[in-house]
Amino acid sequence: MKIMEKAAAKINLTLDVLRKRDDGYHEVEMIMTMVDLADRIEMQELPRDTIIISSQAGYIPLDEKNLAFQAAKLIKDRYEVKHGVYIHLDKKIPVAAGLAGGSSDAAATLRGLNRLWRLGIGDQELRELGAELGSDVPFCVTGGTAVARGRGEKLEFIDSPPGCWVVLAKPPINVSTADVYGKLRADRIERHPDTAAVIEAIRQKDFQALCGGLGNVLEEVTLSLYPEVRQLKDCMVRLGADGVLMSGSGPTVFGICAKESKATRVYNGLRGFCKEVYAVRLLTKENN
Ligand code: ATP
């Protein structure tokens, strides 16, 4: 039997770091949501007790460093599954981009193998397994829109934002999340996003207020390290996107647009400037 799961990319509408904890992790507060840009994960049972990963993308690890491999190993070990699995990752989400591609692949693998092997694991337990793989994995188990706190694993699901278009552009640099967090001085952040105001804007489906409230404290670090990310942000603003922000630790910058015509203008304007550009819909409860 062969099954397929979609693994969507996430963006942060806000990303705030409250403090650095004694255990070395950062205490975060961030609003995450998903966009219609997704990897496709195919899973096929193998009679031999082994995990094999393949992908058309030449630049991701295919061994135990791959998050989908780690997800498969975790579920196999925990539920004592003796079958093997062949997993093919059709990558569409740019890698090391701040879009949680690896985390979403891991979450999709947990969902898929739960189905393939009829394990009957509930969403909450899948999220707990996901937390062992990475801070963004629990959110990616069901997606939706959530405020994530703690290391990112404590989730409060909220309404979907108003439906809109998202133009994503990734400059040709890879940014290490650990590096960016390492350079952040949590006690010296100049402007924190007003997370409560953005939650309220989403509740009221107030698109203007949502655009005005977008904020990410990691921009300070990434924009100072990579001037091309700042240029990309300025370019998206000039092209008229309604709200513009860097996602996660970057370097992907996204612009949200209420109207498709505006999203098309931003997309076309960016294409000469940047090779990896996508115009997609935000995934909401209505269109997911
Ligand atoms: P996040 O926003 O969660 O920090 P990201 O979008 O910045 O994630 P990923 O695309 O998840 O970054 O990739 C981060 C690193 O993880 C890459 O350097 C890549 O080699 C490795 N990796 C492991 N498994 C995967 C996978 N299935 N897909 C993409 N990258 C993977």
Tab-separated table of C-alpha atoms and ligand atoms in Angstrom:
chain	number	residue	atom	x	y	z
A	1	MET	CA	0.000	0.000	0.000
A	2	LYS	CA	1.158	3.523	-0.824
A	3	ILE	CA	-0.125	6.669	0.855
A	4	MET	CA	0.451	10.377	0.339
A	5	GLU	CA	0.522	13.310	2.757
A	6	LYS	CA	0.888	17.022	2.047
A	7	ALA	CA	3.380	18.923	4.198
A	8	ALA	CA	2.613	22.645	4.057
A	9	ALA	CA	5.002	25.505	4.797
A	10	LYS	CA	4.439	27.730	7.817
A	11	ILE	CA	4.941	31.453	8.187
A	12	ASN	CA	5.151	33.509	11.363
A	13	LEU	CA	2.779	36.459	11.544
A	14	THR	CA	4.568	37.433	14.754
A	15	LEU	CA	7.703	36.078	16.384
A	16	ASP	CA	8.700	37.383	19.793
A	17	VAL	CA	11.429	36.209	22.141
A	18	LEU	CA	10.513	36.873	25.757
A	19	ARG	CA	13.743	35.755	27.422
A	20	LYS	CA	16.582	33.300	27.329
A	21	ARG	CA	15.915	30.378	29.664
A	22	ASP	CA	18.347	28.708	32.037
A	23	ASP	CA	18.253	25.563	29.847
A	24	GLY	CA	19.644	27.604	26.919
A	25	TYR	CA	16.380	27.682	24.935
A	26	HIS	CA	14.558	30.904	24.175
A	27	GLU	CA	11.081	31.477	25.564
A	28	VAL	CA	9.076	32.483	22.492
A	29	GLU	CA	5.607	33.762	21.699
A	30	MET	CA	4.648	33.552	18.043
A	31	ILE	CA	1.630	33.314	15.805
A	32	MET	CA	2.049	30.651	13.150
A	33	THR	CA	-0.122	29.820	10.184
A	34	MET	CA	0.214	27.802	6.988
A	35	VAL	CA	0.409	28.644	3.321
A	36	ASP	CA	-0.498	26.605	0.259
A	37	LEU	CA	3.092	25.729	-0.649
A	38	ALA	CA	3.672	22.093	0.223
A	39	ASP	CA	5.987	19.117	-0.080
A	40	ARG	CA	4.381	15.806	-1.054
A	41	ILE	CA	5.393	12.813	0.996
A	42	GLU	CA	4.787	9.319	-0.367
A	43	MET	CA	5.062	6.385	2.009
A	44	GLN	CA	5.147	2.733	1.026
A	45	GLU	CA	5.495	-0.240	3.339
A	46	LEU	CA	8.559	-2.444	2.918
A	47	PRO	CA	8.702	-6.050	4.113
A	48	ARG	CA	12.258	-5.532	5.394
A	49	ASP	CA	12.723	-3.665	8.693
A	50	THR	CA	14.412	-0.596	7.223
A	51	ILE	CA	13.776	3.088	6.494
A	52	ILE	CA	14.711	4.367	3.039
A	53	ILE	CA	14.416	8.033	2.067
A	54	SER	CA	14.616	9.457	-1.433
A	55	SER	CA	14.012	12.920	-2.823
A	56	GLN	CA	14.300	14.786	-6.097
A	57	ALA	CA	15.967	17.638	-4.169
A	58	GLY	CA	19.699	17.110	-4.322
A	59	TYR	CA	20.556	19.252	-1.324
A	60	ILE	CA	18.931	17.606	1.690
A	61	PRO	CA	20.337	14.705	3.728
A	62	LEU	CA	18.736	11.323	2.931
A	63	ASP	CA	20.096	9.497	5.988
A	64	GLU	CA	19.254	9.659	9.693
A	65	LYS	CA	19.787	13.446	9.578
A	66	ASN	CA	16.580	13.825	7.566
A	67	LEU	CA	13.693	14.805	9.823
A	68	ALA	CA	11.322	12.442	7.997
A	69	PHE	CA	13.740	9.575	8.734
A	70	GLN	CA	13.848	10.611	12.400
A	71	ALA	CA	10.036	10.749	12.531
A	72	ALA	CA	9.747	7.258	11.000
A	73	LYS	CA	12.351	5.854	13.396
A	74	LEU	CA	10.651	7.418	16.402
A	75	ILE	CA	7.210	6.024	15.564
A	76	LYS	CA	8.637	2.590	14.666
A	77	ASP	CA	10.583	2.341	17.917
A	78	ARG	CA	7.827	3.694	20.146
A	79	TYR	CA	5.104	1.434	18.690
A	80	GLU	CA	7.410	-1.531	18.004
A	81	VAL	CA	6.574	-1.681	14.299
A	82	LYS	CA	8.666	-4.348	12.588
A	83	HIS	CA	7.863	-3.370	8.981
A	84	GLY	CA	10.006	-0.992	7.023
A	85	VAL	CA	9.024	2.033	4.976
A	86	TYR	CA	10.124	3.742	1.779
A	87	ILE	CA	9.564	7.508	1.964
A	88	HIS	CA	9.822	9.777	-1.066
A	89	LEU	CA	9.986	13.522	-0.414
A	90	ASP	CA	8.871	15.658	-3.329
A	91	LYS	CA	10.309	18.949	-2.046
A	92	LYS	CA	8.597	22.181	-3.046
A	93	ILE	CA	9.301	24.183	0.127
A	94	PRO	CA	12.675	25.947	-0.056
A	95	VAL	CA	15.205	24.440	2.381
A	96	ALA	CA	16.682	26.339	5.356
A	97	ALA	CA	14.345	29.171	4.512
A	98	GLY	CA	12.437	29.869	7.744
A	99	LEU	CA	9.379	28.009	6.426
A	100	ALA	CA	9.692	24.886	8.622
A	101	GLY	CA	9.986	22.559	5.623
A	102	GLY	CA	11.812	19.829	7.533
A	103	SER	CA	9.464	20.093	10.515
A	104	SER	CA	6.426	19.846	8.264
A	105	ASP	CA	7.885	16.769	6.531
A	106	ALA	CA	8.441	15.187	9.958
A	107	ALA	CA	4.857	15.933	11.037
A	108	ALA	CA	3.463	14.577	7.735
A	109	THR	CA	5.528	11.402	8.180
A	110	LEU	CA	4.073	10.898	11.679
A	111	ARG	CA	0.538	11.390	10.313
A	112	GLY	CA	1.147	9.144	7.333
A	113	LEU	CA	2.725	6.253	9.226
A	114	ASN	CA	-0.033	6.459	11.831
A	115	ARG	CA	-2.444	5.806	8.929
A	116	LEU	CA	-0.297	3.288	7.050
A	117	TRP	CA	0.237	1.103	10.103
A	118	ARG	CA	-3.240	1.781	11.620
A	119	LEU	CA	-1.732	2.780	14.960
A	120	GLY	CA	-4.706	4.890	16.068
A	121	ILE	CA	-2.564	7.631	17.627
A	122	GLY	CA	-4.525	10.828	18.429
A	123	ASP	CA	-3.407	14.334	17.405
A	124	GLN	CA	-2.247	15.247	20.906
A	125	GLU	CA	-0.022	12.201	21.154
A	126	LEU	CA	1.340	12.855	17.649
A	127	ARG	CA	2.209	16.389	18.788
A	128	GLU	CA	4.018	14.999	21.826
A	129	LEU	CA	6.026	12.691	19.590
A	130	GLY	CA	6.689	15.652	17.287
A	131	ALA	CA	8.063	17.722	20.178
A	132	GLU	CA	10.854	15.147	20.505
A	133	LEU	CA	11.911	15.963	16.932
A	134	GLY	CA	11.805	19.768	16.936
A	135	SER	CA	9.991	22.808	18.319
A	136	ASP	CA	7.935	23.486	15.152
A	137	VAL	CA	6.855	19.870	14.588
A	138	PRO	CA	3.887	19.832	17.053
A	139	PHE	CA	2.283	22.783	15.221
A	140	CYS	CA	2.797	21.107	11.842
A	141	VAL	CA	0.897	17.956	12.947
A	142	THR	CA	-2.476	19.583	12.226
A	143	GLY	CA	-1.454	23.030	10.975
A	144	GLY	CA	-4.116	25.712	11.249
A	145	THR	CA	-3.326	28.931	13.074
A	146	ALA	CA	-1.853	28.905	16.553
A	147	VAL	CA	-0.062	30.958	19.156
A	148	ALA	CA	3.024	28.977	20.142
A	149	ARG	CA	4.697	29.556	23.471
A	150	GLY	CA	7.455	27.928	25.525
A	151	ARG	CA	10.027	26.589	23.048
A	152	GLY	CA	7.262	26.697	20.450
A	153	GLU	CA	5.607	23.459	21.549
A	154	LYS	CA	2.807	24.916	23.742
A	155	LEU	CA	0.021	25.621	21.304
A	156	GLU	CA	-3.159	27.639	21.565
A	157	PHE	CA	-5.190	27.245	18.376
A	158	ILE	CA	-7.013	30.365	17.220
A	159	ASP	CA	-9.234	31.420	14.286
A	160	SER	CA	-7.833	31.599	10.776
A	161	PRO	CA	-6.710	35.037	9.595
A	162	PRO	CA	-8.832	36.645	6.877
A	163	GLY	CA	-8.222	34.887	3.530
A	164	CYS	CA	-5.459	36.546	1.503
A	165	TRP	CA	-2.538	35.971	-0.877
A	166	VAL	CA	1.020	35.465	0.252
A	167	VAL	CA	4.034	36.186	-1.950
A	168	LEU	CA	7.177	34.471	-0.667
A	169	ALA	CA	10.698	35.242	-1.846
A	170	LYS	CA	13.855	33.473	-0.754
A	171	PRO	CA	17.209	35.054	-1.526
A	172	PRO	CA	19.958	32.576	-2.478
A	173	ILE	CA	21.487	32.282	1.000
A	174	ASN	CA	20.972	29.661	3.685
A	175	VAL	CA	20.427	30.892	7.204
A	176	SER	CA	21.017	28.710	10.238
A	177	THR	CA	18.257	29.109	12.834
A	178	ALA	CA	20.702	28.238	15.636
A	179	ASP	CA	23.093	30.921	14.438
A	180	VAL	CA	20.440	33.641	14.410
A	181	TYR	CA	19.146	32.738	17.885
A	182	GLY	CA	22.760	32.575	19.062
A	183	LYS	CA	23.363	36.162	17.964
A	184	LEU	CA	20.121	37.547	19.426
A	185	ARG	CA	20.484	39.529	22.675
A	186	ALA	CA	17.124	38.701	24.258
A	187	ASP	CA	17.551	41.413	26.903
A	188	ARG	CA	18.245	44.110	24.302
A	189	ILE	CA	15.344	43.729	21.885
A	190	GLU	CA	14.206	47.169	20.832
A	191	ARG	CA	10.695	46.498	19.556
A	192	HIS	CA	8.526	43.551	20.568
A	193	PRO	CA	5.470	42.765	18.434
A	194	ASP	CA	2.090	43.299	20.119
A	195	THR	CA	0.985	39.648	19.932
A	196	ALA	CA	-2.315	40.263	21.763
A	197	ALA	CA	-3.267	42.988	19.259
A	198	VAL	CA	-2.569	40.674	16.320
A	199	ILE	CA	-4.633	37.869	17.895
A	200	GLU	CA	-7.477	40.370	18.238
A	201	ALA	CA	-7.041	41.550	14.628
A	202	ILE	CA	-7.307	37.927	13.490
A	203	ARG	CA	-10.409	37.377	15.648
A	204	GLN	CA	-12.049	40.476	14.151
A	205	LYS	CA	-10.858	39.481	10.618
A	206	ASP	CA	-9.356	42.988	10.452
A	207	PHE	CA	-6.851	42.688	7.592
A	208	GLN	CA	-5.445	46.230	7.989
A	209	ALA	CA	-4.732	45.747	11.682
A	210	LEU	CA	-3.174	42.350	10.933
A	211	CYS	CA	-0.802	43.943	8.390
A	212	GLY	CA	0.103	46.722	10.824
A	213	GLY	CA	0.846	44.253	13.612
A	214	LEU	CA	3.241	41.899	11.760
A	215	GLY	CA	6.535	41.721	13.662
A	216	ASN	CA	9.547	39.435	14.100
A	217	VAL	CA	12.356	40.175	16.583
A	218	LEU	CA	14.780	37.947	14.632
A	219	GLU	CA	14.698	40.437	11.726
A	220	GLU	CA	17.135	42.671	13.659
A	221	VAL	CA	19.735	39.898	13.563
A	222	THR	CA	19.195	38.449	10.076
A	223	LEU	CA	18.792	41.835	8.347
A	224	SER	CA	22.034	43.102	9.847
A	225	LEU	CA	23.889	39.913	8.801
A	226	TYR	CA	22.426	39.780	5.287
A	227	PRO	CA	21.716	43.174	3.669
A	228	GLU	CA	20.084	41.386	0.712
A	229	VAL	CA	17.210	40.341	2.989
A	230	ARG	CA	16.621	43.986	3.903
A	231	GLN	CA	16.701	44.934	0.201
A	232	LEU	CA	14.143	42.242	-0.557
A	233	LYS	CA	11.886	43.543	2.219
A	234	ASP	CA	12.149	47.121	0.938
A	235	CYS	CA	11.445	45.912	-2.581
A	236	MET	CA	8.242	44.123	-1.506
A	237	VAL	CA	7.066	47.228	0.336
A	238	ARG	CA	7.752	49.361	-2.757
A	239	LEU	CA	5.856	46.920	-4.965
A	240	GLY	CA	2.837	47.531	-2.753
A	241	ALA	CA	2.349	44.401	-0.604
A	242	ASP	CA	-0.088	45.230	2.205
A	243	GLY	CA	2.146	43.783	4.941
A	244	VAL	CA	5.737	42.513	4.725
A	245	LEU	CA	7.768	40.398	7.166
A	246	MET	CA	10.646	37.937	7.329
A	247	SER	CA	9.494	34.429	8.296
A	248	GLY	CA	11.137	32.580	11.192
A	249	SER	CA	14.888	33.163	11.234
A	250	GLY	CA	14.796	33.923	7.515
A	251	PRO	CA	15.917	34.482	4.914
A	252	THR	CA	12.460	34.132	3.283
A	253	VAL	CA	10.481	37.343	3.214
A	254	PHE	CA	6.729	37.250	2.655
A	255	GLY	CA	4.223	39.883	1.649
A	256	ILE	CA	0.518	39.520	2.279
A	257	CYS	CA	-1.985	40.994	-0.152
A	258	ALA	CA	-5.760	41.130	0.139
A	259	LYS	CA	-6.230	41.126	-3.641
A	260	GLU	CA	-4.933	38.646	-6.179
A	261	SER	CA	-4.135	41.471	-8.642
A	262	LYS	CA	-1.786	43.043	-6.117
A	263	ALA	CA	-0.145	39.698	-5.319
A	264	THR	CA	0.449	39.183	-9.070
A	265	ARG	CA	2.060	42.625	-9.331
A	266	VAL	CA	4.360	41.930	-6.376
A	267	TYR	CA	5.193	38.458	-7.764
A	268	ASN	CA	6.031	39.785	-11.236
A	269	GLY	CA	8.060	42.666	-9.807
A	270	LEU	CA	10.161	40.316	-7.697
A	271	ARG	CA	10.866	37.701	-10.326
A	272	GLY	CA	13.583	39.720	-12.049
A	273	PHE	CA	15.219	40.305	-8.708
A	274	CYS	CA	14.998	36.922	-7.009
A	275	LYS	CA	14.912	33.369	-8.441
A	276	GLU	CA	12.756	31.702	-5.804
A	277	VAL	CA	9.413	33.501	-5.686
A	278	TYR	CA	5.986	31.980	-5.006
A	279	ALA	CA	2.481	33.444	-4.910
A	280	VAL	CA	0.112	31.218	-2.923
A	281	ARG	CA	-3.008	31.438	-0.779
A	282	LEU	CA	-2.967	31.468	2.953
A	283	LEU	CA	-4.468	28.177	4.178
A	284	THR	CA	-7.585	28.985	6.176
A	285	LYS	CA	-10.305	26.762	7.633
A	286	GLU	CA	-12.384	27.582	4.547
A	287	ASN	CA	-9.892	26.598	1.846
A	288	ASN	CA	-7.928	23.838	3.560
B	1	ATP	P1	12.697	26.203	10.649
B	1	ATP	O1	11.878	27.353	10.165
B	1	ATP	O2	11.916	25.132	11.366
B	1	ATP	O3	13.975	26.572	11.325
B	1	ATP	P2	13.791	25.985	8.069
B	1	ATP	O4	12.696	26.204	7.078
B	1	ATP	O5	14.661	27.167	8.350
B	1	ATP	O6	13.163	25.416	9.371
B	1	ATP	P3	14.440	23.417	6.946
B	1	ATP	O7	14.007	23.568	5.531
B	1	ATP	O8	13.587	22.615	7.826
B	1	ATP	O9	14.737	24.838	7.604
B	1	ATP	O10	15.940	22.854	6.892
B	1	ATP	C1	16.855	23.019	7.929
B	1	ATP	C2	17.962	21.978	7.791
B	1	ATP	O11	17.419	20.688	8.071
B	1	ATP	C3	18.559	21.911	6.416
B	1	ATP	O12	19.888	22.328	6.508
B	1	ATP	C4	18.453	20.460	5.971
B	1	ATP	O13	19.701	19.945	5.599
B	1	ATP	C5	17.939	19.695	7.189
B	1	ATP	N1	16.823	18.777	6.883
B	1	ATP	C6	16.597	17.603	7.475
B	1	ATP	N2	15.489	17.009	7.012
B	1	ATP	C7	14.969	17.824	6.087
B	1	ATP	C8	13.818	17.749	5.241
B	1	ATP	N3	12.980	16.703	5.261
B	1	ATP	N4	13.577	18.795	4.432
B	1	ATP	C9	14.412	19.868	4.424
B	1	ATP	N5	15.520	19.968	5.179
B	1	ATP	C10	15.816	18.966	6.006
